[in-house]
PDB file of N, CA and C in Angstrom:
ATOM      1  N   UNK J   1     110.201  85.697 103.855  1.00 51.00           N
ATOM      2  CA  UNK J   1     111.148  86.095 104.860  1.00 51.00           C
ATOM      3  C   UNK J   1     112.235  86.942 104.209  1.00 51.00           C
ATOM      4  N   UNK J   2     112.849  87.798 104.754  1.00 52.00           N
ATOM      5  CA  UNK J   2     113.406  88.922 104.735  1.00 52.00           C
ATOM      6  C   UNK J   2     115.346  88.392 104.201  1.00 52.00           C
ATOM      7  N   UNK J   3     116.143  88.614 104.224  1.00 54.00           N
ATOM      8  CA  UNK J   3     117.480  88.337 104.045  1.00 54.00           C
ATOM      9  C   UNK J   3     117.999  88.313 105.568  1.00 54.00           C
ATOM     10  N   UNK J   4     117.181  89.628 106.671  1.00 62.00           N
ATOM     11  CA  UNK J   4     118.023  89.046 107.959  1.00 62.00           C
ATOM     12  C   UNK J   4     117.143  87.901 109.067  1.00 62.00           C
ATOM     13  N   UNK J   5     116.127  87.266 107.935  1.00 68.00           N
ATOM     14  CA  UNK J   5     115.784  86.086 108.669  1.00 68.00           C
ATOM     15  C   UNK J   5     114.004  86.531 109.305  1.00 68.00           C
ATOM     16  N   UNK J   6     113.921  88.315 109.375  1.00 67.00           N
ATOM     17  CA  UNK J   6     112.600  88.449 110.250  1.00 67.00           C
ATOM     18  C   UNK J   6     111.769  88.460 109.261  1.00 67.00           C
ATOM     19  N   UNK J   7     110.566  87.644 109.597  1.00 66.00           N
ATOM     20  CA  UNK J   7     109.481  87.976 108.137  1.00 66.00           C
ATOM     21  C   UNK J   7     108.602  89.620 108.031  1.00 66.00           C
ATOM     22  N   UNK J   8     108.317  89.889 106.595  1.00 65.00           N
ATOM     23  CA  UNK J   8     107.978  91.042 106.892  1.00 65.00           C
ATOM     24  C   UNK J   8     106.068  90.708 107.034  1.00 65.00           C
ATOM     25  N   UNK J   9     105.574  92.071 107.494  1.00 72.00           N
ATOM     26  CA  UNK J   9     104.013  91.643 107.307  1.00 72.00           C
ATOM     27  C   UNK J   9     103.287  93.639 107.226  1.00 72.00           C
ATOM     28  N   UNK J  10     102.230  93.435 106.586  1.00 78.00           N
ATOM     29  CA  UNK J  10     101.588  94.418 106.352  1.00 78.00           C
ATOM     30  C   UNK J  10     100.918  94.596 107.923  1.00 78.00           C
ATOM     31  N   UNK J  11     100.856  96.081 108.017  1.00 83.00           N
ATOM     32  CA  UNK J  11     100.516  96.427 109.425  1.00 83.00           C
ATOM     33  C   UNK J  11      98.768  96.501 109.587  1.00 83.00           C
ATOM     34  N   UNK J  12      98.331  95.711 110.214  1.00 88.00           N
ATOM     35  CA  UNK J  12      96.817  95.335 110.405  1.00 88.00           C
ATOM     36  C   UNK J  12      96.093  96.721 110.899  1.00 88.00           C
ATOM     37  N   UNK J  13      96.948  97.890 110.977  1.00 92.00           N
ATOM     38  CA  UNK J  13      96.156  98.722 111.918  1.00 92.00           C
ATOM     39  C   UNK J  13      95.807  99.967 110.674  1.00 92.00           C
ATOM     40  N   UNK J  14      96.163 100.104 109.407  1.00 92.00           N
ATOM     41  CA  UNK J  14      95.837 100.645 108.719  1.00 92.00           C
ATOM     42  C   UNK J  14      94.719 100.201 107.310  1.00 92.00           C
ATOM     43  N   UNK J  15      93.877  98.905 107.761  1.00 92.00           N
ATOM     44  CA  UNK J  15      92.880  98.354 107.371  1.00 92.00           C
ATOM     45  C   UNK J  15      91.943  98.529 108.438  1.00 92.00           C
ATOM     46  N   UNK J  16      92.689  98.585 109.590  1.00 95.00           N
ATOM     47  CA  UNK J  16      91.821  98.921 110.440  1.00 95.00           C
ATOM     48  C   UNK J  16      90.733 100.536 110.802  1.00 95.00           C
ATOM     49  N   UNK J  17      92.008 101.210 110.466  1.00 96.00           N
ATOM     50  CA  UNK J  17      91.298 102.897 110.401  1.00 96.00           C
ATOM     51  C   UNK J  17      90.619 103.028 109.183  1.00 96.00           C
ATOM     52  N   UNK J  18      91.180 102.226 108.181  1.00 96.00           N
ATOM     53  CA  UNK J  18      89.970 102.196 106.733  1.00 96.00           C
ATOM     54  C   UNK J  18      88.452 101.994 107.171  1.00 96.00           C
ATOM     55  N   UNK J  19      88.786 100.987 107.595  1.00 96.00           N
ATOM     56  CA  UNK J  19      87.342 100.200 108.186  1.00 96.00           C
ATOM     57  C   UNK J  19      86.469 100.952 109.101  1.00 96.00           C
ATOM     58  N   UNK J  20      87.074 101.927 110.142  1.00 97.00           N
ATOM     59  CA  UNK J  20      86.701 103.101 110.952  1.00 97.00           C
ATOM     60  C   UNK J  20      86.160 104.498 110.208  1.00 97.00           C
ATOM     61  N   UNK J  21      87.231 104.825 108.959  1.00 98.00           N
ATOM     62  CA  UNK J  21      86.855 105.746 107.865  1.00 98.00           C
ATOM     63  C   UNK J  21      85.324 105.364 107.225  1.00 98.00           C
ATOM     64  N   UNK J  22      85.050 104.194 106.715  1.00 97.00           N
ATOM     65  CA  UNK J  22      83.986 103.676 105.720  1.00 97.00           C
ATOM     66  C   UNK J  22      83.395 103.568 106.712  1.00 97.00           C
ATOM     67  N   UNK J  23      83.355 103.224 108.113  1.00 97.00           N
ATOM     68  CA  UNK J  23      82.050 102.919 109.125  1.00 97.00           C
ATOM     69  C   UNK J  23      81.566 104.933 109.741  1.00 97.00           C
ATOM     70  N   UNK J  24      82.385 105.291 109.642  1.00 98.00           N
ATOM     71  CA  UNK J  24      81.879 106.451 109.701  1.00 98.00           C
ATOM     72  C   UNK J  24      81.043 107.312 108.772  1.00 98.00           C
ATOM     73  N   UNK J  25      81.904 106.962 107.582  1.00 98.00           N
ATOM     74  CA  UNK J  25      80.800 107.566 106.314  1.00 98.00           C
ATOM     75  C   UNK J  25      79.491 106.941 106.413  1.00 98.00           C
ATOM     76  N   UNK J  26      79.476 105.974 106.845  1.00 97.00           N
ATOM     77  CA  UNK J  26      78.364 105.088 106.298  1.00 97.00           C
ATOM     78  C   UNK J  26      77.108 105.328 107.528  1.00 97.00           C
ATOM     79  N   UNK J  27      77.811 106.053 108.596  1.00 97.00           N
ATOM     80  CA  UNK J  27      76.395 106.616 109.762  1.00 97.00           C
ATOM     81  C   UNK J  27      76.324 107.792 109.266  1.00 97.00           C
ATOM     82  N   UNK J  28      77.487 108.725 108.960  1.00 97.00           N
ATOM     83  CA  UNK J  28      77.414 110.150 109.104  1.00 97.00           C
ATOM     84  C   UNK J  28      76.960 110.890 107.568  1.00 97.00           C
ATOM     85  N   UNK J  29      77.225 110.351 106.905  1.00 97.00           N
ATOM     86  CA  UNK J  29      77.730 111.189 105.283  1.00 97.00           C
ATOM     87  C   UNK J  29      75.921 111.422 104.946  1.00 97.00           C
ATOM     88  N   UNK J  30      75.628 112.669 104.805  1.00 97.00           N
ATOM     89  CA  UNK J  30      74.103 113.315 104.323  1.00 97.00           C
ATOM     90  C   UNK J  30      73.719 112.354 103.317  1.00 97.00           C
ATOM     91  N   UNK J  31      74.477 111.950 102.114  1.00 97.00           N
ATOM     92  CA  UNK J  31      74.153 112.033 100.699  1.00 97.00           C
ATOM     93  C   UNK J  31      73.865 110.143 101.261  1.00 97.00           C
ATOM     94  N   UNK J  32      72.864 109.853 100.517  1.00 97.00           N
ATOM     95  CA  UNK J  32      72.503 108.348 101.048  1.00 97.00           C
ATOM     96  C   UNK J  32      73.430 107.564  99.857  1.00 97.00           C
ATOM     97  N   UNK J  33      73.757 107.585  98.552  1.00 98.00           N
ATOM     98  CA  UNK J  33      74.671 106.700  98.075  1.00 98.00           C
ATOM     99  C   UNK J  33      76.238 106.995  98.517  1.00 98.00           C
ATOM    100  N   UNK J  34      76.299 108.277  99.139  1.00 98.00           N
ATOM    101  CA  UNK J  34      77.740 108.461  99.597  1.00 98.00           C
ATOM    102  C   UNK J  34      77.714 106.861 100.473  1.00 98.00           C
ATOM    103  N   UNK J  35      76.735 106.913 101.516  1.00 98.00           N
ATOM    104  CA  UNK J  35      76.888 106.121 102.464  1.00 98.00           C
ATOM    105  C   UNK J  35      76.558 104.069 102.186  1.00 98.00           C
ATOM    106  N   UNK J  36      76.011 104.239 100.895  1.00 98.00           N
ATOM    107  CA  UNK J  36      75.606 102.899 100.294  1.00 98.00           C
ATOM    108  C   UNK J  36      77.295 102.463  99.943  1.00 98.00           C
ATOM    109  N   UNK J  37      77.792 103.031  99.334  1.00 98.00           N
ATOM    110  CA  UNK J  37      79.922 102.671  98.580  1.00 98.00           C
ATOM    111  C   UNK J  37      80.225 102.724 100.220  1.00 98.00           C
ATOM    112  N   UNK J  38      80.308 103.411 100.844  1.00 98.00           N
ATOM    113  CA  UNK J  38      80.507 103.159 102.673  1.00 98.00           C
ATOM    114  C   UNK J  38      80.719 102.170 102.952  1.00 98.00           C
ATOM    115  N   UNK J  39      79.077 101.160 103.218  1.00 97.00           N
ATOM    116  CA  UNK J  39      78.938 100.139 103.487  1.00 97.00           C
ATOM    117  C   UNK J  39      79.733  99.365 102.450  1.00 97.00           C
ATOM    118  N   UNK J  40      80.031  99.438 101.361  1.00 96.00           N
ATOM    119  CA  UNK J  40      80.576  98.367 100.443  1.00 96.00           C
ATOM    120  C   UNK J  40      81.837  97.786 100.880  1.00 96.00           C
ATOM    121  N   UNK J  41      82.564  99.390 101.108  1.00 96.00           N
ATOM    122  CA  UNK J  41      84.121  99.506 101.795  1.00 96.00           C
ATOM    123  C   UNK J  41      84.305  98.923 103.104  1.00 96.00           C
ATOM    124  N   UNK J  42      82.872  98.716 104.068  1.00 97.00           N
ATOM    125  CA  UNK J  42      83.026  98.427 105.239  1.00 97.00           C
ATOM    126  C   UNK J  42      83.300  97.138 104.760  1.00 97.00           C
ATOM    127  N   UNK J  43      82.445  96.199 104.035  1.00 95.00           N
ATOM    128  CA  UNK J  43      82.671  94.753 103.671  1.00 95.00           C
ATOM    129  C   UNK J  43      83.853  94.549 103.161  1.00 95.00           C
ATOM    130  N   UNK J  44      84.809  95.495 102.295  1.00 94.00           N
ATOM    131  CA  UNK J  44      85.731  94.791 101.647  1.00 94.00           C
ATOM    132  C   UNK J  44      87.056  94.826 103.075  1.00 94.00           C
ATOM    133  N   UNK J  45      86.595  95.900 103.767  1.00 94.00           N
ATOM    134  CA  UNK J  45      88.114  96.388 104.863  1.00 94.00           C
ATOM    135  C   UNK J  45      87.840  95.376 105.900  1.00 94.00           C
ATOM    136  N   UNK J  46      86.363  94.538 106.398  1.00 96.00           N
ATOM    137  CA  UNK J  46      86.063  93.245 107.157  1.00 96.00           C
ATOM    138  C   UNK J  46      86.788  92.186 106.209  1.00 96.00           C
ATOM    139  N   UNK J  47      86.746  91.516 105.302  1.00 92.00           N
ATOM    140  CA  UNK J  47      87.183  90.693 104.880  1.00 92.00           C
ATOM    141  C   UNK J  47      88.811  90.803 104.453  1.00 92.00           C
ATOM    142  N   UNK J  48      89.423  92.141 104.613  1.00 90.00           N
ATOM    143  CA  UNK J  48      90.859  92.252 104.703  1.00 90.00           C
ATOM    144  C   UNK J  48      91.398  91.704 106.536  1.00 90.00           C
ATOM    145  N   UNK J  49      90.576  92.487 106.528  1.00 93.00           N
ATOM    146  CA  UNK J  49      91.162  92.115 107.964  1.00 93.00           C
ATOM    147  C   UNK J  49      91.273  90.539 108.864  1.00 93.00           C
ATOM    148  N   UNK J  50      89.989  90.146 108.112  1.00 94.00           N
ATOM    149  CA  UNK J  50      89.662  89.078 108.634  1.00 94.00           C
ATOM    150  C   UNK J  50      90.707  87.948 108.542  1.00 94.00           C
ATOM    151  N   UNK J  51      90.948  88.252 106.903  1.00 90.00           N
ATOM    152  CA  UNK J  51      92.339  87.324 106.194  1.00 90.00           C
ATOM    153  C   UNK J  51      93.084  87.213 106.919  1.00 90.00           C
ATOM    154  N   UNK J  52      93.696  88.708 106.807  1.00 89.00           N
ATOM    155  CA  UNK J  52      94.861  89.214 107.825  1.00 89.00           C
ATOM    156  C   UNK J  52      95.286  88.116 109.247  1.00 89.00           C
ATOM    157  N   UNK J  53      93.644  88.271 109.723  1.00 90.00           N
ATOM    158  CA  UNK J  53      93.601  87.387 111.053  1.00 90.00           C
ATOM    159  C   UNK J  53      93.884  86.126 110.774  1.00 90.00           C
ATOM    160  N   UNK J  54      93.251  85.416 110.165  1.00 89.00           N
ATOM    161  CA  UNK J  54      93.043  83.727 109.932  1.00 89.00           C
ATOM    162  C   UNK J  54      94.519  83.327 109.048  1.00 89.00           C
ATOM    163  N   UNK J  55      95.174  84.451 108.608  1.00 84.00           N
ATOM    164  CA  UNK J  55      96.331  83.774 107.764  1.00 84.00           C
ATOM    165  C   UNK J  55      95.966  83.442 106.207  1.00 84.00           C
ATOM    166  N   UNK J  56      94.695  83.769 105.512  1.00 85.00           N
ATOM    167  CA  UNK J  56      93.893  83.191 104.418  1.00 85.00           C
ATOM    168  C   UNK J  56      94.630  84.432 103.466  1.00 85.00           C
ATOM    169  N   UNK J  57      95.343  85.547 104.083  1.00 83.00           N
ATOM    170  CA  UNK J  57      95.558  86.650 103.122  1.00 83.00           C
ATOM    171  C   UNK J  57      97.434  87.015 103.823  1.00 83.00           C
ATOM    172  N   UNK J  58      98.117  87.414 102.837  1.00 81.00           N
ATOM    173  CA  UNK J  58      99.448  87.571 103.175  1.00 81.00           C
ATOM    174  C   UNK J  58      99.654  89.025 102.112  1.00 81.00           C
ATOM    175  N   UNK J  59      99.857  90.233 102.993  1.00 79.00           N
ATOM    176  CA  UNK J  59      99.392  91.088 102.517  1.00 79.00           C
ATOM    177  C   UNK J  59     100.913  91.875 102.288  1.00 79.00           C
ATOM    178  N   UNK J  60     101.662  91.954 100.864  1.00 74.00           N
ATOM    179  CA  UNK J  60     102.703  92.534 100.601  1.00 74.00           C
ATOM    180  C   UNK J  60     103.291  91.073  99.959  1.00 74.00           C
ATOM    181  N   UNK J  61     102.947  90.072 100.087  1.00 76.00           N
ATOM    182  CA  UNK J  61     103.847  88.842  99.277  1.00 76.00           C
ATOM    183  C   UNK J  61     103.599  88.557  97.986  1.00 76.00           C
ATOM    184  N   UNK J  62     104.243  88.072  97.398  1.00 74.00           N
ATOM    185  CA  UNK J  62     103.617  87.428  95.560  1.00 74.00           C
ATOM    186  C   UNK J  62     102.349  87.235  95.587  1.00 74.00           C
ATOM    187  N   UNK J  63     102.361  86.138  96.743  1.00 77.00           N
ATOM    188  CA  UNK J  63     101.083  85.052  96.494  1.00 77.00           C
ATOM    189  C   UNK J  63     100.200  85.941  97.121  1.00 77.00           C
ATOM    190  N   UNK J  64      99.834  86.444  97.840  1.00 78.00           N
ATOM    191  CA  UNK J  64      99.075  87.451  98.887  1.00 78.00           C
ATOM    192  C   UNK J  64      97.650  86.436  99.352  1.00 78.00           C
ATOM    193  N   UNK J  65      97.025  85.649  98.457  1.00 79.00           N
ATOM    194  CA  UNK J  65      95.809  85.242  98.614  1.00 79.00           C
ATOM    195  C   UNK J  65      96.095  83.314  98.330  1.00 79.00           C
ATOM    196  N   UNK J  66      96.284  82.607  99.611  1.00 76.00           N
ATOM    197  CA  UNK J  66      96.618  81.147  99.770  1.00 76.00           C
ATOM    198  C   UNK J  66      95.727  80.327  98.423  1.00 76.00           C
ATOM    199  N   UNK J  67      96.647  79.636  97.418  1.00 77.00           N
ATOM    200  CA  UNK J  67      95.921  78.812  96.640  1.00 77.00           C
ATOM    201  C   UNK J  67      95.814  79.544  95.092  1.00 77.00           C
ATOM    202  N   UNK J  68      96.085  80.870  95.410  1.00 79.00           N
ATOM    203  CA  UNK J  68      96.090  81.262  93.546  1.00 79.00           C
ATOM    204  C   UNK J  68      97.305  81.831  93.481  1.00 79.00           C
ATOM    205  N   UNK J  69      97.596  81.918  92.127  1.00 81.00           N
ATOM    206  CA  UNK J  69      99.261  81.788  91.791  1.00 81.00           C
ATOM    207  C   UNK J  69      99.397  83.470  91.684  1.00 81.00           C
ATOM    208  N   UNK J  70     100.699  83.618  91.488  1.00 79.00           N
ATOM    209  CA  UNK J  70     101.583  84.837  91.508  1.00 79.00           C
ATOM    210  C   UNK J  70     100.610  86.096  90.942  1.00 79.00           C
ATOM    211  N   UNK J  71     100.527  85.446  89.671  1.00 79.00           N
ATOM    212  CA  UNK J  71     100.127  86.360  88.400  1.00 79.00           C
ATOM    213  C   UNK J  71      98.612  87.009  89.041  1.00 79.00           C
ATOM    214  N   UNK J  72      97.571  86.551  89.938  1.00 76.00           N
ATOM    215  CA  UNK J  72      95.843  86.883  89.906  1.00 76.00           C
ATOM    216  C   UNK J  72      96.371  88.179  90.898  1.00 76.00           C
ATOM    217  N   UNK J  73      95.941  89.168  90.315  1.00 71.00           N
ATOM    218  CA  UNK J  73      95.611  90.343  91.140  1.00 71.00           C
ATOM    219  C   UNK J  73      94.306  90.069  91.638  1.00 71.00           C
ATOM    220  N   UNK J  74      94.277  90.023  92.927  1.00 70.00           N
ATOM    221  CA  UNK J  74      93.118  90.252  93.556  1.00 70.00           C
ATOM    222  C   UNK J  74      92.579  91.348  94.086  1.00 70.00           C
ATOM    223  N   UNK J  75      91.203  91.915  93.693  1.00 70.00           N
ATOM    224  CA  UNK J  75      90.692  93.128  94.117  1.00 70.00           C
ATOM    225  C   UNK J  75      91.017  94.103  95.758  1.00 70.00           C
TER     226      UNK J  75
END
């Protein structure tokens, strides 16, 4: 939480156009491994989001990921 009390939060709608970006490469892009890293990105921008949703991910805080400490950068 913030100093004037409102908590802050990462805006869900720019994981969201990621996820729209990588789902597009991944029908459209000629080159077939362009579109294989596509699909990869589609999985990692689903499981951001998903966090996002369920509360399992706190996206801009120390902890960002519930249960591991300050220090683990998570991918």
């Amino acid at each position: 939480m913030s100093e004037n009390g409102f908590e802050l939060r990462a805006n869900p709608g720019y994981a969201g156009a990621q996820l729209a970006k990588a789902f597009t490469t991944a029908l459209t892009h000629e080159d077939a491994d362009v579109r294989r890293r596509a699909e990869a990105r589609i999985s990692k921008w689903d499981q951001v989001l998903r966090g996002m949703g369920d509360g399992s991910l706190s996206i801009g805080s120390r902890t960002p990921v519930a249960g591991l400490p300050e220090w683990v950068s998570p991918e």
